[in-house]
mmCIF file of C-alpha atoms in Angstrom:
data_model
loop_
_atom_site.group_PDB
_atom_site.id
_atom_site.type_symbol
_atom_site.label_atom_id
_atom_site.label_comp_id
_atom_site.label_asym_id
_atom_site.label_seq_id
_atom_site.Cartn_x
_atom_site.Cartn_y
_atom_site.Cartn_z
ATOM 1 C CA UNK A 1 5.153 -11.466 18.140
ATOM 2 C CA UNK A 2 1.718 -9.761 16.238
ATOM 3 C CA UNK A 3 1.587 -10.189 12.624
ATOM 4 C CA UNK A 4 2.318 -6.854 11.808
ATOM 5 C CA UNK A 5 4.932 -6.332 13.939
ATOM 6 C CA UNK A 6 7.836 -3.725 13.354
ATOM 7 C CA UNK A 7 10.978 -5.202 12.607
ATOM 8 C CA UNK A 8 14.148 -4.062 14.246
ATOM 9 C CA UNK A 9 17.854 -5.042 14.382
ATOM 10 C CA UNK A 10 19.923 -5.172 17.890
ATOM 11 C CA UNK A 11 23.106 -4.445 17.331
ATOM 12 C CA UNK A 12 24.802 -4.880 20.919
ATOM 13 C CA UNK A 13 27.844 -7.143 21.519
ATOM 14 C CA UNK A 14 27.657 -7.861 25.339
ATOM 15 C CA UNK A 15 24.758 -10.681 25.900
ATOM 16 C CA UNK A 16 23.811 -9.445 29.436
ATOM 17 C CA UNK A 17 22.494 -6.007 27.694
ATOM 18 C CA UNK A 18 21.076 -7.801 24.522
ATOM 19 C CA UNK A 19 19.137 -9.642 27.128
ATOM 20 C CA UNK A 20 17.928 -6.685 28.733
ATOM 21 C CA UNK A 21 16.570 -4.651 25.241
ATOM 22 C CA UNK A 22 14.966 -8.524 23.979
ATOM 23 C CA UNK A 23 12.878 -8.457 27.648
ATOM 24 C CA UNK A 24 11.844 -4.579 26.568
ATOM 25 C CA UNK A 25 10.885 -4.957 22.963
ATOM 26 C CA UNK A 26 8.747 -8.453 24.001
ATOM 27 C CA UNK A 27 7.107 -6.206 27.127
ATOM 28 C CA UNK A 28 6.142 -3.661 24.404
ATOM 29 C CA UNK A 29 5.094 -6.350 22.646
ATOM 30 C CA UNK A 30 4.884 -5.077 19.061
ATOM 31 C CA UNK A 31 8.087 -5.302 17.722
ATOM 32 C CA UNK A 32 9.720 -8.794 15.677
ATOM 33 C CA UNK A 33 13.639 -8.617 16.367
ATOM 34 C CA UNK A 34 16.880 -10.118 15.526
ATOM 35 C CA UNK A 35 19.762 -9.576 17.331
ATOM 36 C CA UNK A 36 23.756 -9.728 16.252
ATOM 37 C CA UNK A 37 26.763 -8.747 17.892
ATOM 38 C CA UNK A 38 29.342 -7.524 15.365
ATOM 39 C CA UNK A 39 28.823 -5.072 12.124
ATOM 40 C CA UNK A 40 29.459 -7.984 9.687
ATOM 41 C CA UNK A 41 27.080 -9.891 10.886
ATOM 42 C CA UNK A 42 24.851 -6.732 11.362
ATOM 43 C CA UNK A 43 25.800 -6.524 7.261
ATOM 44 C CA UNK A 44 24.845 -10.055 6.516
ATOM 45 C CA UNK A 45 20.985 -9.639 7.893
ATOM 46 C CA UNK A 46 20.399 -5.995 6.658
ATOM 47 C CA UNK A 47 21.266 -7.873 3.468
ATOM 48 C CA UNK A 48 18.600 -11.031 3.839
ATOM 49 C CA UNK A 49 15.955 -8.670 5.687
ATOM 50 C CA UNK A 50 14.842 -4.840 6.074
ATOM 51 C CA UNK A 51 14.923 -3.832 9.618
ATOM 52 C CA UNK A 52 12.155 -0.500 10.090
ATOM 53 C CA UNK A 53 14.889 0.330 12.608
ATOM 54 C CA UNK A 54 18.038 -0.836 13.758
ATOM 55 C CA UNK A 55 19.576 -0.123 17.625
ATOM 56 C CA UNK A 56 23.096 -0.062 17.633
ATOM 57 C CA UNK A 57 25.269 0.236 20.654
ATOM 58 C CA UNK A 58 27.977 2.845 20.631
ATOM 59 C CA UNK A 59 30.415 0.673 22.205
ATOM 60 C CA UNK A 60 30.697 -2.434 20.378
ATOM 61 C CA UNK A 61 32.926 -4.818 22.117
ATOM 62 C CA UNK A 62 34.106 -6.866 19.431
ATOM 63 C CA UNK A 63 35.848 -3.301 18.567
ATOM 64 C CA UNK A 64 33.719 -2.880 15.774
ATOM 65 C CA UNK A 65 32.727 0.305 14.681
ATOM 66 C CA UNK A 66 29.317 1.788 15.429
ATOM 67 C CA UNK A 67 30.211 4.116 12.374
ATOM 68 C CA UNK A 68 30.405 1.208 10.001
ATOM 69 C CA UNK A 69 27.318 0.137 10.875
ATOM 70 C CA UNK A 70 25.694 3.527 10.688
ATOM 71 C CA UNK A 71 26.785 4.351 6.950
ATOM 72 C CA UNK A 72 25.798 1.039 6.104
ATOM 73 C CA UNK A 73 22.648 1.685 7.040
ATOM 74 C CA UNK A 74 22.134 4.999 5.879
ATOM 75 C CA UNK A 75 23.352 3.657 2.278
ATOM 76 C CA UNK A 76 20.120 1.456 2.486
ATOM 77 C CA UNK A 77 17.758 3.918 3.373
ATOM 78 C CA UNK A 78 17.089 2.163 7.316
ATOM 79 C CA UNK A 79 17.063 4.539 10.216
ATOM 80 C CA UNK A 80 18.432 3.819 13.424
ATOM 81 C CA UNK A 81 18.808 4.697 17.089
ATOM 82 C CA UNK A 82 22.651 4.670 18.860
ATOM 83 C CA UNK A 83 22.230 3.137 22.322
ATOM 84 C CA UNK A 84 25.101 5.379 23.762
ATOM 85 C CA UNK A 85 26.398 5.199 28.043
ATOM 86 C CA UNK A 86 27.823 8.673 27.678
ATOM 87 C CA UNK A 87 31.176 8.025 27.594
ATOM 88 C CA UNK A 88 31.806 7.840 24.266
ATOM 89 C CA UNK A 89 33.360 10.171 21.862
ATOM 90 C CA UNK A 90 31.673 10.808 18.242
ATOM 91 C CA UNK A 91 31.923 13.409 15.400
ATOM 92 C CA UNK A 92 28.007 14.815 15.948
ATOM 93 C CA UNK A 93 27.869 15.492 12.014
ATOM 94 C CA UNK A 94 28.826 12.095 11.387
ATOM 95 C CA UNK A 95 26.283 10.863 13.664
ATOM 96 C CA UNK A 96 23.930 13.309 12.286
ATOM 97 C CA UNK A 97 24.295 13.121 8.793
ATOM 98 C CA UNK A 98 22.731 9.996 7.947
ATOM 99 C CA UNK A 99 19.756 7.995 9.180
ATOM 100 C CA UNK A 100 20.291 8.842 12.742
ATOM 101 C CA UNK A 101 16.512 8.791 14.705
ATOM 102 C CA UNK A 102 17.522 9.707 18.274
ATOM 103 C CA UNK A 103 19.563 8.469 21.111
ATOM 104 C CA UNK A 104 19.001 6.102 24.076
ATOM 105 C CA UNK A 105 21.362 6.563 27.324
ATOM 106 C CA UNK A 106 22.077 3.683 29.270
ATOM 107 C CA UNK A 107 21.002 2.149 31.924
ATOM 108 C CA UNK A 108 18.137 1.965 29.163
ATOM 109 C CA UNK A 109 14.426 2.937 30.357
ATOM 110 C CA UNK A 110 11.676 1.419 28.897
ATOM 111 C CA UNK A 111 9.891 4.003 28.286
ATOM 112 C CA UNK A 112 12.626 5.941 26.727
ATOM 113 C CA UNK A 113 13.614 3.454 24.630
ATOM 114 C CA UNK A 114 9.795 2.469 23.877
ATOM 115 C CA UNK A 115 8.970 6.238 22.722
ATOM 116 C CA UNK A 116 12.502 6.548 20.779
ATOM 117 C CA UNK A 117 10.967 3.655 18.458
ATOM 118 C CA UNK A 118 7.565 4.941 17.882
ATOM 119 C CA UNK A 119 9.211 8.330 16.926
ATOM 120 C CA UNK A 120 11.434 7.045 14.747
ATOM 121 C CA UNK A 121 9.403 4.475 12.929
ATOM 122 C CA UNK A 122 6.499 7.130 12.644
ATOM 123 C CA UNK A 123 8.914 9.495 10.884
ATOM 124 C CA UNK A 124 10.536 7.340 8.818
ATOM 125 C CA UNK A 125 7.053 5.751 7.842
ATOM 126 C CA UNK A 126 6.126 9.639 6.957
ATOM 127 C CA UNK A 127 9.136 9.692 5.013
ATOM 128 C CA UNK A 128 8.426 6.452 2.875
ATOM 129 C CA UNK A 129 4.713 7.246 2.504
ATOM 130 C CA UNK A 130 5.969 11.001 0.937
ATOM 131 C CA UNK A 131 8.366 9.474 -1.805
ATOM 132 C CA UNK A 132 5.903 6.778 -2.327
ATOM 133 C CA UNK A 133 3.323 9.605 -3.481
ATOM 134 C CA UNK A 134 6.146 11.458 -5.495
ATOM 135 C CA UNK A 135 6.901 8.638 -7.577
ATOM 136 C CA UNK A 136 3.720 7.733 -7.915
ATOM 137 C CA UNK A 137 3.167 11.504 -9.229
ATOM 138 C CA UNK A 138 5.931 11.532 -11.465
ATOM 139 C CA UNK A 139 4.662 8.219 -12.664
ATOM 140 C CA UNK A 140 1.693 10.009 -13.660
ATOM 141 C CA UNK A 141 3.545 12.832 -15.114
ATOM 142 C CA UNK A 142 5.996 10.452 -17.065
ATOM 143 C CA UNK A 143 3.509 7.683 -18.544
ATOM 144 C CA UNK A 144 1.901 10.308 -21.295
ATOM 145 C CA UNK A 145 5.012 11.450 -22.524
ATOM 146 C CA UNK A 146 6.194 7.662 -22.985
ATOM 147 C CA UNK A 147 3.483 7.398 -24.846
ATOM 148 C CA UNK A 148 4.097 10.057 -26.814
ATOM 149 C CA UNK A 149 4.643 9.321 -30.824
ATOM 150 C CA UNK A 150 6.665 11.928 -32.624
ATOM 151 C CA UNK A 151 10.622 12.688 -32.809
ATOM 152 C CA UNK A 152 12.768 12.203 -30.467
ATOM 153 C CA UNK A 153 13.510 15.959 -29.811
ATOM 154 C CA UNK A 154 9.473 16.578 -29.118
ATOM 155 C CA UNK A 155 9.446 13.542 -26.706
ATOM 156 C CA UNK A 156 12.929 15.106 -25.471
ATOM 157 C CA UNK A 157 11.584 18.723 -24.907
ATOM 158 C CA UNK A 158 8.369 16.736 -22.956
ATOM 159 C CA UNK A 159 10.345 14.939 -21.097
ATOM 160 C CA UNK A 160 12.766 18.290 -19.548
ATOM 161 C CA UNK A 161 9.406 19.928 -18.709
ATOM 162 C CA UNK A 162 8.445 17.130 -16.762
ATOM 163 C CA UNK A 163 11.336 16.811 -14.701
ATOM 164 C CA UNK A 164 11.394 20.734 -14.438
ATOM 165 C CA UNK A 165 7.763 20.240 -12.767
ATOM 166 C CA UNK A 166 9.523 17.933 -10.156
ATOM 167 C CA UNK A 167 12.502 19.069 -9.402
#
C-alpha cells in the first residue's frame, strides 16, 4: 500500500467475492482498504475512518440493506459505487439521489471496476476542492464584517449583503 493511497470501504458479505475485489484493488495497487460484511459494521468504520469511496454490494447476504448503507453514507458526505449482478430490484431515485458514483456488474472486470474508482474519486475530489474554495471565499467575505465595530443593525445589514453575494 503507497503512502498516499486512496482509501476505500468493501462492503460485500460473501468472502469468496471480497477475496476477489482485495486481489483487484492490491493489482491496481493504489488503493488502502478495509473490508466488512454487514451495514453495522460498515457504520462502525465510516465512524473511526473516512473512506474516499465505499463499494457496496447490492445483495448483502446477511440481509442487510444496501439502502442503509447508502443513506448512511450520503449523510456523511462519502460517495460510493453499488457492485450490482443484475438481478436486483432498486428504486433508481433512491439510488440516485445521494452519493451514488456509478455501478459495477458482476462477474467484476478489473478494468471496469479500476476506471469506476478513478471517476469517482476524481469527481468527488473536484467536488471537495470547489467547497473548499467557497468557504474559503466566504471566509474572506465574512472576516471584515466580524471585524466590524458599530451597532448591531450596521454589522446586521453587512452581514445579509454578504450572504446575498453567496447565495
Amino acid at each position: 500500500h503507497q503512502d498516499m493511497a486512496h482509501k476505500v470501504l468493501i462492503v460485500e458479505s460473501l468472502p469468496l467475492e471480497s477475496h476477489r475485489l482485495q486481489r483487484m484493488l492490491e493489482n491496481f495497487g493504489e488503493y488502502d482498504y478495509s473490508v466488512v460484511e454487514t451495514p453495522a459494521r460498515a457504520f462502525a468504520l465510516v465512524g473511526k475512518e473516512y473512506p474516499d469511496i465505499v463499494l457496496i454490494d447490492m445483495a448483502l447476504s446477511d440481509g442487510g440493506s444496501w439502502m442503509v448503507v447508502a443513506r448512511h453514507l450520503s449523510e456523511k458526505g462519502i460517495p460510493f459505487i453499488l457492485l450490482a449482478d443484475g438481478s436486483e430490484r432498486f428504486d433508481l431515485d433512491n439510488a440516485v439521489a445521494g452519493e451514488l458514483c456509478g455501478f459495477v456488474f458482476k462477474p467484476l472486470r478489473e478494468e471496469e471496476l479500476h476506471a469506476a474508482l478513478k471517476i469517482a474519486i476524481a469527481q468527488n475530489n473536484d467536488v471537495r476542492e470547489s467547497a473548499r474554495r467557497r468557504q474559503k471565499w466566504l471566509t474572506g467575505l465574512l472576516q471584515p464584517v466580524a471585524k466590524m465595530s458599530g451597532d448591531m443593525k450596521e454589522r446586521l445589514l453587512a452581514f445579509a449583503r454578504v450572504l446575498t453575494v453567496f447565495f
